[in-house]
Structure formats: structure tokens, C-alpha cells
Amino acid sequence: MALEQDSGAGSLYRKVAADLREAITSGSFGDAGRLPAEGALAEQYGVSRGTVRQALALLRADGLVTSRRGTRRVVLGSARVQSFSELLSFTHWARSMGEEPGGRLESIVRRPADAAEREQLRLDPGAEVYAMLRLRTLSGTPVMVERTVYPPRVGELVAQLPPDAVSHTEPLREHGILFSDADHTIDVVGANADDARLLGCRRGSPLLREKRRTTDPTGTPVEWSQDRYLPGTVAFSIHNSLASSALSRHARESD
Amino acid sequence: MALEQDSGAGSLYRKVAADLREAITSGSFGDAGRLPAEGALAEQYGVSRGTVRQALALLRADGLVTSRRGTRRVVLGSARVQSFSELLSFTHWARSMGEEPGGRLESIVRRPADAAEREQLRLDPGAEVYAMLRLRTLSGTPVMVERTVYPPRVGELVAQLPPDAVSHTEPLREHGILFSDADHTIDVVGANADDARLLGCRRGSPLLREKRRTTDPTGTPVEWSQDRYLPGTVAFSIHNSLASSALSRHARESD
DNA sequence: GCGGCCAAGTTGGCCAGCCAACTTCCGTCG
DNA sequence: CGACGGAAGTTGGCTGGCCAACTTGGCCGC
């Protein structure tokens, strides 16, 4: 079995993981859902067993395979999204569903940060931030109101983007703003006047809210965002195990 | 530096991780939040660098430390809950907040499984299930309606529990029912008549819904549950990174 | 003083091997 | 025919080592 040269992201174990993920979702391993032994995989791929185990740990975290000492690993689910990038990027998520993402910038202003924003973004007193308000659409219909606060370093770049730019995370990545970690909080909140106007719902009607703080690899916050979704447009999905967890966002299924 | 003999869960790297987690949250490493080098930690604990790296991977997944090639690891946050057990067990979660969990069993019946239940629990046509309806309280006030469907093997055990049993997961664990993986879906739903009656809200008022399917280490489903929370009582919190993710549930903060 | 270059330090990644714990299966014995 | 026991297979865990990629800071030259 040969490795695709473009699969994975450089490191060997990621390539092996990507290849196994592909093999699993395409329905190989018809052997009652049993994976080959780690040693066998190592030989097939021409790598050490440790590398195979690194790859399998990724699949394990995504809930694709089980792992129990003494038995071969068992294939569980089959399809799970690339959780991290899809979770952060509305654009990426929408496209993976075959929907056409859109965005309408309502406003972006530079202003002094309030106490909560300073704490979230770890800014010094007196620091300023860029505050953005944006309506996001799927194939033309409004589904979400996004309120994002950026530290100046990032906000300056965002403010220079064209108002009709669909994706913000992609140009930011090209400017060296890397997203590495995110903390999310999900709850319900009533629509305020702005939400109601933009989303076309009544004031006070329930919205699914996701609050998110994202940091770069050094732990420096790069954005603090509050997204409010119309009910029925989105659901958040999490797989977690004794080992680790993976979060994803997907279209709400029909109950 | 010596390892606590009771910290961790058997394996060496878990002990190291537990010890480091303790050291981080207690505020050691005052050195501008810099962790010692992996090699130094390996020497301190008397283990190999690979074991230290396994331990640090756990902390990395929880968002406690960064990791960037070329630089020492940086301490990020300080406190994050033990996500898996707290997420699954209402009882465990409530107690960790200092609240007194309660449960009132409304009904538990054995009946034929419908198509959706058979698929979720991977049961054969004609199989039966145990369907449970339970109201859960925090310090006496109703906060959540729990609807759980068990396969017969598990349901028989649940049905024998006393109606006022606070925790179900703990006695199940003692009977050899192990929880290893869970898939969660979070969205908003309107209260139906039962929800409204039990929670004391109006019909149609929004509830935060968590659907959950839990499996044991072999991948066999052991429960399928639908929990509906009153708004404002709970929020779901997730940390995810390029490597992996950790989900937790917590009391909703004051906006 | 400033800029560039180089070396040391650090993490990412990979390998080969070893043993323990556990599961499964088969053959044997009662 | 069933129960028991042991061997083989498999994953969990740990070691020690090696090199590459990257960051940082200091030294040197200009």
C-alpha cells in the first residue's frame, strides 16, 4: 500500500492517518469492521509501529476506531469532518455541506476595549480593539449574526479586507495570523433588536449562541467572537472519549 | 520531584500528567509561564522523554499548555474540568459545582424499539428497549428533562435501581457497563407538553437540547439519550486545538 | 549602533525493541 | 459434550536514541 504524496500535512503519521481515514470511509476493511494489526499496518506502510500508533491515535480521537488491549481495533463510524478548521471557518463549513456561504459586513469600528474584551484578549488597560458586526448567509438566506472583536494587530488586517469578502480566516492565514486553539461556549439567548432585524425574527426569540475565543500557537488571543444562529439552521456535534475529544459543526438533521 | 502514588490511573504518563496538571494549577512554574524542557522533566521524573511527551500531549489537548517547535512550552489556562466523566454524568457535574443533584424517575418501560432507536443502538429488528423519562434537579429546582433509551442488557439493570437513585452511571459501572465514547449533538428545541409540565415552562418555549449516544470500549451502544435544559441553567464548553479537543459542561456564567 | 550570521537549546518526528496485560481460540481432559 | 488451560495474537506502555525544524540570543563585522 503506497501513501498518497499529497495526503496529510507533511508528517508521516498524518499521511498514514489520512490514508487510513480514506480507507475506512471508502469501506475497505470489510472484514467485519476489523482493522489490520498495528504491526501489519506498519509493514504495509513501511513505517515503524510507533508511527502507526500516532496515526491511530488521531482516528481514535475522532471516534473512527476503537482500541482495546488484546483485540484488533474495530471500525466505528465512517464519516467525520475535519473538525478544527470547519469549526472555526463558517465559509469552510458551509462549502463542505455544498451550500454557498455569504457575508454582509454591517460595521467594523476601532474603539477602546471594555473590561470584558480586555480580559478575553489579554490586552492592557487603554488598549483599543476592532469590533465587527457581520451577517452570514447560506445560499442567500440569513442564518447567523457574527460579532467579533479583534486585537489591533489582527483588526487592522480585517478592516482592509473588501466588505464583501466571504472568508476572513483564509486571508488572515496568508498574513501570518495562525489559529491554533479555541475555547467555545454554547448556550441559548434571546434575540436583541439588531439580531431580530438582521435575521428576520422577533425580538426575544431564541437563538443558539456560540461564544469563541481563538488563540495562535503561542497562546496569544487573536479573536473573540459571539455567533448567534437561527434555530434549526445548525447543530454542534462533539465526539469525546476517555482519551480525547473532537468537536464539529453540522447542519441540523431532521430530528 | 517524586510522583504521588495515587495520582493518575495506573500508567506512568498519566501520573506524570496528573502531577504536572497539579503543579500548573497550583502556580508553580512562575518562570513567566514557561515549562521546563521535556528532557529536564524526563530527568526529574525519572522517565524517558517519550513518556513525558505522552503526558504533555494530554495537557495540550486540554488547552493547558502550548507547544511550538523551537520554544519551551508555555502555560496557558489553569483549570479545566475532567471533561469526559463530567459530561456524561449529571451527578458528577452538579457536585463539581457544589450543587446538590437530584432525580425523579417519571417512568421506565420495556417496549419494542422503533426504527430510529434500533439504528442508534444497533439493534436487530424486533428487539426491545427500555425507555426512561426522568426529571433532574439542581438543589431542588428542575433544570432538565432526560429521555434515555437503553438496550435490554443495560435497561434491565437500570430498571432495578431504586426510583430515587441520584446517579445511574455509578451503579452501572459497578455492573461492568463501561462508558468509553460518546457522540453529542447540541441544538435548540421547543418544549413539548411533558417538558412544559415537568420544567414549569410554557409549551414551545426554547430549551437547550443535548442528544447523546454512548458506547462501551468495543463500540457497542449502551445508551441513547436526549436531555433538554432550561435556558440559563447550563452551557456547553469546548476546547479544541489543531491536535484534539476536550468538551465540558458548566453552569452558565452571567453573560 | 545596527544588522546579519551562527551556535545552542528545544520540540517534532521517527525508529527498533522490549515487556505486560488482555483477548481469543483451540486442544485437551474430565 | 462441556469446562478448563495454555498458546498465540494484539494493543498498551516505556525506553533510548537519532535527526530535522525551528527559535532565541549572542557574537562579529560593518
Coordinates of C-alpha atoms (C1' of nucleotides) in Angstrom, one line a residue:
Chain A
M1 CA 0.0 0.0 0.0
A2 CA 1.5 3.3 -1.1
L3 CA 1.0 6.6 0.5
E4 CA -0.6 9.5 -1.4
Q5 CA 2.0 12.1 -1.7
D6 CA -0.3 15.0 -1.1
S7 CA -2.4 13.5 1.7
G8 CA -1.7 14.5 5.2
A9 CA 0.2 17.6 6.1
G10 CA 3.9 16.8 5.9
S11 CA 4.5 14.5 8.8
L12 CA 4.4 10.8 8.1
Y13 CA 1.9 9.8 10.7
R14 CA -0.6 12.4 9.4
K15 CA -0.2 10.9 6.0
V16 CA -0.9 7.4 7.4
A17 CA -3.9 8.7 9.3
A18 CA -5.3 10.5 6.2
D19 CA -4.8 7.3 4.2
L20 CA -6.5 5.1 6.8
R21 CA -9.3 7.6 7.2
E22 CA -9.8 7.4 3.5
A23 CA -9.7 3.6 3.5
I24 CA -12.2 3.5 6.4
T25 CA -14.7 5.8 4.9
S26 CA -14.5 4.2 1.5
G27 CA -15.4 0.9 3.1
S28 CA -12.3 -1.1 2.9
F29 CA -11.7 -3.4 5.9
G30 CA -14.9 -5.3 5.1
D31 CA -13.6 -7.9 7.5
A32 CA -16.4 -7.3 9.9
G33 CA -15.1 -3.9 10.7
R34 CA -11.8 -5.2 11.9
L35 CA -8.6 -3.1 11.3
P36 CA -5.4 -4.9 10.5
A37 CA -3.0 -5.2 13.4
E38 CA -0.7 -2.3 14.1
G39 CA 2.3 -4.4 13.1
A40 CA 0.7 -5.3 9.8
L41 CA -0.1 -1.7 9.0
A42 CA 3.5 -0.7 9.9
E43 CA 4.8 -3.2 7.4
Q44 CA 2.3 -2.2 4.8
Y45 CA 3.2 1.5 5.0
G46 CA 6.9 0.8 5.6
V47 CA 6.9 2.7 8.9
S48 CA 7.5 1.8 12.5
R49 CA 4.7 0.7 14.7
G50 CA 5.1 3.8 16.8
T51 CA 4.2 5.9 13.8
V52 CA 1.2 3.8 13.1
R53 CA 0.1 4.2 16.7
Q54 CA 0.4 8.0 16.3
A55 CA -1.8 7.9 13.3
L56 CA -4.4 5.6 15.0
A57 CA -4.5 8.0 18.0
L58 CA -5.8 10.7 15.6
L59 CA -8.5 8.4 14.3
R60 CA -9.3 7.3 17.9
A61 CA -9.8 10.9 19.0
D62 CA -12.3 11.4 16.1
G63 CA -14.2 8.3 17.1
L64 CA -13.5 6.4 14.0
V65 CA -12.0 3.4 15.6
T66 CA -12.0 1.8 19.0
S67 CA -9.0 0.5 20.8
R68 CA -8.9 -2.2 23.4
R69 CA -6.0 -4.1 24.6
G70 CA -5.9 -7.7 23.4
T71 CA -8.2 -7.2 20.4
R72 CA -7.9 -5.8 17.0
R73 CA -9.2 -2.3 16.6
V74 CA -12.8 -2.0 15.3
V75 CA -14.1 0.4 12.8
L76 CA -16.8 2.6 14.4
G77 CA -18.3 5.5 12.5
S78 CA -17.3 6.3 9.0
A79 CA -17.6 10.0 8.2
R80 CA -16.5 12.8 10.5
V81 CA -15.4 16.2 9.4
Q82 CA -12.1 17.9 9.8
S83 CA -13.3 19.4 13.0
F84 CA -11.0 22.2 13.8
S85 CA -10.9 24.2 10.5
E86 CA -14.6 23.6 9.9
L87 CA -15.5 24.7 13.3
L88 CA -13.7 28.0 13.0
S89 CA -14.5 28.9 9.5
F90 CA -18.1 29.4 8.6
T91 CA -17.0 29.5 5.0
H92 CA -15.2 26.2 5.1
W93 CA -18.1 24.6 6.9
A94 CA -20.7 25.9 4.5
R95 CA -18.8 24.7 1.5
S96 CA -18.4 21.2 2.9
M97 CA -22.1 20.9 3.0
G98 CA -22.5 22.1 -0.5
E99 CA -24.0 25.4 0.5
E100 CA -22.9 28.8 -0.8
P101 CA -21.6 30.9 2.1
G102 CA -22.1 34.6 2.1
G103 CA -21.3 37.5 4.4
R104 CA -22.5 41.1 4.6
L105 CA -20.4 43.4 6.7
E106 CA -22.6 45.6 8.8
S107 CA -19.9 47.6 10.6
I108 CA -16.3 47.5 11.7
V109 CA -15.0 50.2 14.1
R110 CA -11.9 50.9 16.1
R111 CA -12.7 51.8 19.6
P112 CA -11.4 51.4 23.2
A113 CA -11.8 47.9 24.6
D114 CA -14.1 47.4 27.6
A115 CA -13.1 45.4 30.6
A116 CA -14.5 42.1 29.3
E117 CA -12.8 42.5 26.0
R118 CA -9.5 43.3 27.6
E119 CA -9.7 40.2 29.7
Q120 CA -10.7 37.9 26.8
L121 CA -7.9 39.3 24.5
R122 CA -5.4 39.8 27.3
L123 CA -4.9 43.4 26.5
D124 CA -3.5 46.2 28.6
P125 CA -5.8 49.0 30.0
G126 CA -6.3 51.6 27.5
A127 CA -5.9 49.3 24.5
E128 CA -8.1 49.5 21.5
V129 CA -9.9 46.8 19.6
Y130 CA -11.7 46.4 16.3
A131 CA -15.3 45.4 16.7
M132 CA -17.1 43.9 13.7
L133 CA -20.7 43.0 13.1
R134 CA -21.5 40.7 10.2
L135 CA -24.5 38.9 8.8
R136 CA -23.8 35.5 7.4
T137 CA -25.9 33.7 4.9
L138 CA -26.3 30.2 3.5
S139 CA -27.3 30.3 -0.2
G140 CA -28.7 33.7 0.3
T141 CA -30.8 33.2 3.5
P142 CA -29.6 34.8 6.7
V143 CA -28.7 32.2 9.3
M144 CA -26.2 33.8 11.8
V145 CA -25.1 37.1 13.2
E146 CA -21.4 37.3 14.0
R147 CA -19.9 39.8 16.5
T148 CA -16.2 39.6 16.6
V149 CA -13.6 41.6 18.5
Y150 CA -10.0 41.6 17.3
P151 CA -6.9 43.0 18.9
P152 CA -5.3 45.8 16.8
R153 CA -2.7 43.7 15.1
V154 CA -5.4 41.5 13.6
G155 CA -8.1 44.0 13.3
E156 CA -6.1 46.2 11.0
L157 CA -5.8 43.4 8.6
V158 CA -9.5 42.6 8.8
A159 CA -10.5 46.2 8.3
Q160 CA -8.6 46.3 5.0
L161 CA -10.4 43.3 3.5
P162 CA -13.1 44.1 1.0
P163 CA -16.6 44.4 2.6
D164 CA -18.0 41.6 0.6
A165 CA -15.2 39.2 1.4
V166 CA -16.7 35.8 2.1
S167 CA -13.9 34.3 4.1
H168 CA -11.8 36.2 6.7
T169 CA -9.8 33.3 8.1
E170 CA -8.2 32.5 4.8
P171 CA -6.6 35.9 4.1
L172 CA -5.6 36.2 7.7
R173 CA -3.7 32.9 7.4
E174 CA -1.8 34.3 4.5
H175 CA -0.8 37.3 6.6
G176 CA 0.7 35.0 9.2
I177 CA -2.2 35.0 11.7
L178 CA -2.4 31.4 12.7
F179 CA -5.3 29.8 14.5
S180 CA -4.2 27.0 16.9
D181 CA -6.6 26.7 19.8
A182 CA -10.2 27.8 20.5
D183 CA -12.5 27.8 23.5
H184 CA -16.2 27.6 22.7
T185 CA -19.2 28.0 24.8
I186 CA -22.7 27.1 23.5
D187 CA -26.0 28.2 25.0
V188 CA -29.3 29.8 24.2
V189 CA -30.0 33.5 24.2
G190 CA -32.9 35.7 23.1
A191 CA -32.6 37.9 20.0
N192 CA -31.9 41.6 20.6
A193 CA -33.1 44.3 18.3
D194 CA -30.1 44.0 15.9
D195 CA -30.4 40.2 15.8
A196 CA -34.1 40.4 15.0
R197 CA -33.6 43.0 12.3
L198 CA -30.8 41.1 10.6
L199 CA -32.1 37.6 10.9
G200 CA -35.8 38.5 10.3
C201 CA -37.1 37.0 13.6
R202 CA -38.9 38.5 16.5
R203 CA -37.2 40.2 19.4
G204 CA -36.6 37.7 22.2
S205 CA -37.0 34.7 20.0
P206 CA -34.4 32.0 21.0
L207 CA -31.1 31.8 19.2
L208 CA -28.3 29.3 19.5
R209 CA -25.2 31.2 20.7
E210 CA -21.6 30.1 20.3
K211 CA -19.0 32.2 22.0
R212 CA -15.5 31.6 20.9
R213 CA -12.0 32.7 21.8
T214 CA -9.2 31.7 19.4
T215 CA -5.5 31.9 20.1
D216 CA -2.4 31.4 18.0
P217 CA 0.2 28.8 18.7
T218 CA 1.9 30.9 21.4
G219 CA -1.4 31.3 23.3
T220 CA -2.0 34.9 22.3
P221 CA -5.6 35.6 21.6
V222 CA -6.4 36.6 18.0
E223 CA -10.2 36.9 18.1
W224 CA -13.2 36.9 20.5
S225 CA -16.4 36.2 18.8
Q226 CA -20.1 35.7 19.5
D227 CA -22.2 34.0 16.9
R228 CA -26.0 33.7 17.1
Y229 CA -27.7 31.2 14.9
L230 CA -31.3 30.9 14.0
P231 CA -32.7 27.7 15.5
G232 CA -32.9 24.8 13.0
T233 CA -30.0 26.0 10.9
V234 CA -27.1 24.5 12.8
A235 CA -26.3 22.0 15.5
F236 CA -23.0 21.4 17.2
S237 CA -21.7 17.9 17.3
I238 CA -19.0 16.6 19.6
H239 CA -17.3 13.3 19.9
N240 CA -15.5 12.6 23.1
S241 CA -13.8 9.6 24.6
L242 CA -11.7 8.7 27.6
A243 CA -8.8 9.7 25.5
S244 CA -9.8 13.0 23.9
S245 CA -12.5 14.8 22.0
A246 CA -13.4 16.3 18.7
L247 CA -16.0 19.0 18.0
S248 CA -17.7 19.7 14.8
R249 CA -20.5 21.8 13.5
H250 CA -23.1 20.5 11.1
A251 CA -26.4 21.2 9.6
R252 CA -29.3 20.2 11.8
E253 CA -30.7 16.9 10.8
S254 CA -34.4 16.3 10.6
D255 CA -35.0 15.3 14.2
Chain B
M1 CA 10.4 15.5 42.2
A2 CA 8.5 12.4 43.3
L3 CA 5.3 11.2 41.9
E4 CA 2.2 10.8 44.0
Q5 CA 1.4 7.2 44.2
D6 CA -2.3 7.6 43.9
S7 CA -2.4 10.3 41.2
G8 CA -3.1 9.2 37.7
A9 CA -4.7 6.0 36.7
G10 CA -2.0 3.3 36.6
S11 CA 0.0 4.2 33.6
L12 CA 3.1 6.3 34.2
Y13 CA 2.4 9.0 31.7
R14 CA -1.0 9.6 33.3
K15 CA 0.7 10.0 36.7
V16 CA 3.1 12.5 35.2
A17 CA 0.3 14.3 33.5
A18 CA -1.7 14.5 36.7
D19 CA 1.3 15.7 38.6
L20 CA 2.1 18.4 36.0
R21 CA -1.6 19.4 36.0
E22 CA -1.4 19.9 39.7
A23 CA 1.8 21.8 39.5
I24 CA 0.4 24.1 36.8
T25 CA -2.9 24.9 38.6
S26 CA -1.1 25.4 41.9
G27 CA 1.0 28.1 40.2
S28 CA 4.4 26.5 40.1
F29 CA 6.5 27.4 37.0
G30 CA 6.3 31.1 37.9
D31 CA 9.1 31.5 35.4
A32 CA 6.9 33.7 33.1
G33 CA 4.7 30.7 32.5
R34 CA 7.5 28.6 30.9
L35 CA 7.5 24.9 31.5
P36 CA 10.9 23.1 31.9
A37 CA 12.2 21.4 28.8
E38 CA 11.0 17.9 28.1
G39 CA 14.4 16.5 28.8
A40 CA 14.5 18.2 32.1
L41 CA 11.1 16.9 33.1
A42 CA 12.1 13.4 32.0
E43 CA 15.1 13.5 34.3
Q44 CA 13.1 15.0 37.2
Y45 CA 10.5 12.2 37.0
G46 CA 13.0 9.5 36.1
V47 CA 11.2 8.5 32.9
S48 CA 12.1 8.7 29.3
R49 CA 11.3 11.8 27.2
G50 CA 8.7 9.8 25.2
T51 CA 6.7 9.3 28.4
V52 CA 6.9 13.0 29.2
R53 CA 5.7 13.8 25.7
Q54 CA 2.7 11.5 26.2
A55 CA 1.9 13.3 29.4
L56 CA 2.2 16.7 27.7
A57 CA 0.0 15.6 24.9
L58 CA -2.8 15.2 27.4
L59 CA -2.3 18.7 28.8
R60 CA -2.0 20.0 25.3
A61 CA -5.4 18.5 24.4
D62 CA -7.0 20.2 27.4
G63 CA -5.5 23.6 26.4
L64 CA -3.4 23.8 29.4
V65 CA -0.1 24.3 27.6
T66 CA 1.1 25.4 24.2
S67 CA 3.6 23.6 22.1
R68 CA 5.7 25.1 19.4
R69 CA 8.8 23.7 17.9
G70 CA 11.9 25.6 18.9
T71 CA 10.5 27.1 22.1
R72 CA 9.7 26.0 25.5
R73 CA 6.1 25.1 26.3
V74 CA 4.0 27.9 27.7
V75 CA 1.4 27.6 30.4
L76 CA -1.9 28.8 29.2
G77 CA -5.0 28.4 31.3
S78 CA -5.0 26.8 34.7
A79 CA -8.3 25.0 35.4
R80 CA -10.2 22.7 33.2
V81 CA -12.5 20.0 34.3
Q82 CA -12.1 16.3 33.8
S83 CA -14.3 16.5 30.7
F84 CA -15.4 13.0 29.9
S85 CA -16.9 11.9 33.2
E86 CA -18.4 15.3 34.0
L87 CA -20.0 15.4 30.6
L88 CA -21.7 12.1 30.9
S89 CA -22.8 12.2 34.5
F90 CA -25.2 14.9 35.5
T91 CA -24.5 13.9 39.1
H92 CA -20.7 14.3 38.8
W93 CA -21.1 17.6 37.1
A94 CA -23.5 19.0 39.6
R95 CA -21.3 18.0 42.6
S96 CA -18.3 19.6 41.0
M97 CA -20.2 22.9 41.0
G98 CA -21.2 22.5 44.7
E99 CA -24.8 21.9 43.8
E100 CA -26.9 19.1 45.1
P101 CA -28.1 16.9 42.2
G102 CA -31.5 15.2 42.3
G103 CA -33.5 13.0 40.1
R104 CA -37.2 12.0 40.0
L105 CA -38.0 9.0 37.9
E106 CA -41.2 9.6 35.9
S107 CA -41.4 6.3 34.1
I108 CA -39.3 3.4 32.7
V109 CA -41.0 0.9 30.4
R110 CA -39.9 -2.0 28.3
R111 CA -41.3 -1.8 24.8
P112 CA -40.4 -2.6 21.2
A113 CA -37.8 -0.3 19.7
D114 CA -38.7 2.0 16.8
A115 CA -36.6 2.3 13.7
A116 CA -34.6 5.3 15.0
E117 CA -33.8 3.6 18.3
R118 CA -32.8 0.4 16.6
E119 CA -30.4 2.3 14.4
Q120 CA -28.9 4.3 17.2
L121 CA -28.4 1.3 19.4
R122 CA -27.5 -1.0 16.6
L123 CA -30.3 -3.5 17.5
D124 CA -31.9 -6.1 15.3
P125 CA -35.5 -5.7 14.0
G126 CA -37.9 -6.8 16.7
A127 CA -35.6 -6.0 19.5
E128 CA -36.9 -4.3 22.7
V129 CA -35.6 -1.4 24.6
Y130 CA -36.1 0.3 28.0
A131 CA -37.3 3.8 27.7
M132 CA -36.8 6.1 30.7
L133 CA -38.1 9.6 31.5
R134 CA -36.5 11.4 34.3
L135 CA -36.6 14.9 35.8
R136 CA -33.3 16.2 37.0
T137 CA -32.9 18.9 39.6
L138 CA -30.1 21.1 41.0
S139 CA -30.6 21.8 44.7
G140 CA -34.3 21.1 44.3
T141 CA -35.2 23.2 41.3
P142 CA -35.9 21.4 38.0
V143 CA -33.4 22.1 35.3
M144 CA -33.5 19.2 32.8
V145 CA -35.7 16.5 31.4
E146 CA -33.8 13.3 30.5
R147 CA -35.1 10.8 28.0
T148 CA -32.9 7.8 27.7
V149 CA -33.3 4.6 25.8
Y150 CA -31.2 1.6 26.8
P151 CA -30.6 -1.8 25.1
P152 CA -32.1 -4.7 27.2
R153 CA -28.8 -5.7 28.7
V154 CA -28.4 -2.2 30.3
G155 CA -32.0 -1.4 30.8
E156 CA -32.6 -4.4 33.0
L157 CA -30.0 -3.1 35.4
V158 CA -31.4 0.4 35.3
A159 CA -34.9 -0.8 36.0
Q160 CA -33.8 -2.5 39.1
L161 CA -32.3 0.7 40.6
P162 CA -34.3 2.5 43.2
P163 CA -36.6 5.2 41.8
D164 CA -34.9 7.9 43.8
A165 CA -31.3 6.9 42.8
V166 CA -29.4 10.1 42.1
S167 CA -26.7 8.6 39.9
H168 CA -27.2 5.9 37.4
T169 CA -23.8 5.8 35.8
E170 CA -22.0 4.8 39.0
P171 CA -24.0 1.7 39.7
L172 CA -23.8 0.7 36.1
R173 CA -20.1 0.9 36.2
E174 CA -20.1 -1.5 39.1
H175 CA -22.1 -3.9 37.0
G176 CA -19.4 -3.8 34.3
I177 CA -21.2 -1.4 31.9
L178 CA -18.3 0.8 30.8
F179 CA -18.6 4.2 29.1
S180 CA -15.8 4.8 26.6
D181 CA -17.0 7.0 23.8
A182 CA -19.9 9.4 23.3
D183 CA -21.3 11.4 20.4
H184 CA -23.1 14.6 21.3
T185 CA -25.3 16.9 19.3
I186 CA -26.4 20.3 20.8
D187 CA -29.2 22.5 19.4
V188 CA -32.4 24.3 20.4
V189 CA -35.8 22.8 20.5
G190 CA -39.2 24.0 21.7
A191 CA -40.7 22.4 24.9
N192 CA -43.5 19.8 24.3
A193 CA -46.3 19.2 26.8
D194 CA -44.3 16.9 29.0
D195 CA -41.3 19.2 29.1
A196 CA -43.5 22.2 30.0
R197 CA -45.2 20.3 32.8
L198 CA -42.0 18.9 34.3
L199 CA -39.9 22.0 33.9
G200 CA -42.6 24.6 34.7
C201 CA -42.3 26.5 31.5
R202 CA -44.7 27.3 28.6
R203 CA -45.2 24.9 25.7
G204 CA -42.9 25.9 22.8
S205 CA -40.5 27.9 25.0
P206 CA -36.9 27.2 23.9
L207 CA -34.8 24.5 25.5
L208 CA -31.2 23.6 25.0
R209 CA -31.1 20.1 23.8
E210 CA -28.2 17.6 24.0
K211 CA -28.5 14.3 22.2
R212 CA -26.0 11.8 23.2
R213 CA -25.1 8.3 22.2
T214 CA -22.7 6.5 24.4
T215 CA -20.7 3.3 23.6
D216 CA -18.5 0.9 25.6
P217 CA -14.9 0.2 24.6
T218 CA -16.0 -2.3 22.0
G219 CA -18.1 0.2 20.2
T220 CA -21.4 -1.3 21.3
P221 CA -24.0 1.4 22.2
V222 CA -25.1 1.4 25.8
E223 CA -27.4 4.3 25.9
W224 CA -29.1 6.9 23.7
S225 CA -30.3 10.0 25.5
Q226 CA -31.9 13.3 24.8
D227 CA -31.6 15.9 27.6
R228 CA -33.5 19.2 27.5
Y229 CA -32.2 22.0 29.7
L230 CA -34.0 25.2 30.7
P231 CA -32.1 28.2 29.2
G232 CA -29.8 29.8 31.6
T233 CA -29.0 26.7 33.6
V234 CA -26.3 25.2 31.6
A235 CA -23.8 26.0 28.8
F236 CA -21.6 23.6 27.0
S237 CA -17.9 24.4 26.7
I238 CA -15.4 23.0 24.3
H239 CA -11.7 23.5 23.9
N240 CA -10.3 22.3 20.7
S241 CA -7.0 22.7 19.0
L242 CA -5.2 21.5 15.9
A243 CA -4.4 18.4 17.8
S244 CA -7.5 17.4 19.5
S245 CA -10.4 18.6 21.7
A246 CA -11.9 18.5 25.1
L247 CA -15.6 19.1 25.9
S248 CA -17.0 20.1 29.2
R249 CA -20.3 21.2 30.6
H250 CA -20.6 24.1 33.1
A251 CA -23.0 26.4 34.7
R252 CA -23.8 29.3 32.6
E253 CA -21.9 32.4 33.6
S254 CA -23.5 35.8 34.0
D255 CA -23.1 36.9 30.4
Chain C
dG1 C1' 24.9 51.2 16.9
dC2 C1' 22.9 48.1 13.7
dG3 C1' 22.3 44.1 11.0
dG4 C1' 23.3 39.6 9.8
dC5 C1' 25.2 35.1 10.9
dC6 C1' 25.9 31.2 13.7
dA7 C1' 25.5 28.1 17.6
dA8 C1' 22.9 26.3 21.4
dG9 C1' 18.6 25.0 23.1
dT10 C1' 14.1 23.0 22.3
dT11 C1' 10.3 20.5 20.3
dG12 C1' 8.5 17.4 16.4
dG13 C1' 9.0 13.2 14.5
dC14 C1' 10.6 8.6 13.6
dC15 C1' 12.7 4.2 14.6
dA16 C1' 13.7 -0.5 16.8
dG17 C1' 13.0 -3.1 20.6
dC18 C1' 11.1 -4.9 24.8
dC19 C1' 7.7 -6.4 28.2
dA20 C1' 3.0 -6.5 30.4
dA21 C1' -1.9 -7.0 30.1
dC22 C1' -5.5 -8.7 27.8
dT23 C1' -8.4 -11.4 24.3
dT24 C1' -9.4 -15.2 21.5
dC25 C1' -9.2 -19.6 20.1
dC26 C1' -8.2 -24.3 20.1
dG27 C1' -7.0 -28.6 22.1
dT28 C1' -7.3 -31.4 26.0
dC29 C1' -9.2 -33.5 29.8
dG30 C1' -13.0 -34.8 32.7
Chain D
dC1 C1' -20.4 -32.6 25.5
dG2 C1' -18.7 -29.0 28.4
dA3 C1' -15.1 -26.8 31.2
dC4 C1' -10.6 -25.8 31.8
dG5 C1' -5.9 -24.3 30.4
dG6 C1' -2.5 -22.8 27.6
dA7 C1' -0.6 -20.7 23.4
dA8 C1' -0.8 -17.3 20.0
dG9 C1' -2.1 -12.8 18.7
dT10 C1' -2.8 -7.9 19.8
dT11 C1' -2.7 -3.5 22.0
dG12 C1' -0.8 -0.5 25.9
dG13 C1' 3.2 1.3 27.6
dC14 C1' 8.0 2.5 28.1
dT15 C1' 12.9 3.1 26.8
dG16 C1' 16.8 5.1 24.4
dG17 C1' 18.4 7.0 20.6
dC18 C1' 18.7 9.8 16.4
dC19 C1' 17.9 13.6 13.3
dA20 C1' 15.2 17.7 11.4
dA21 C1' 13.0 22.1 12.0
dC22 C1' 12.6 26.0 14.5
dT23 C1' 13.5 29.8 17.9
dT24 C1' 16.4 32.5 20.5
dG25 C1' 20.3 35.1 21.8
dG26 C1' 24.8 36.4 21.5
dC27 C1' 28.8 37.4 18.7
dC28 C1' 31.0 39.5 14.9
dG29 C1' 31.6 42.6 11.2
dC30 C1' 30.3 46.7 9.2

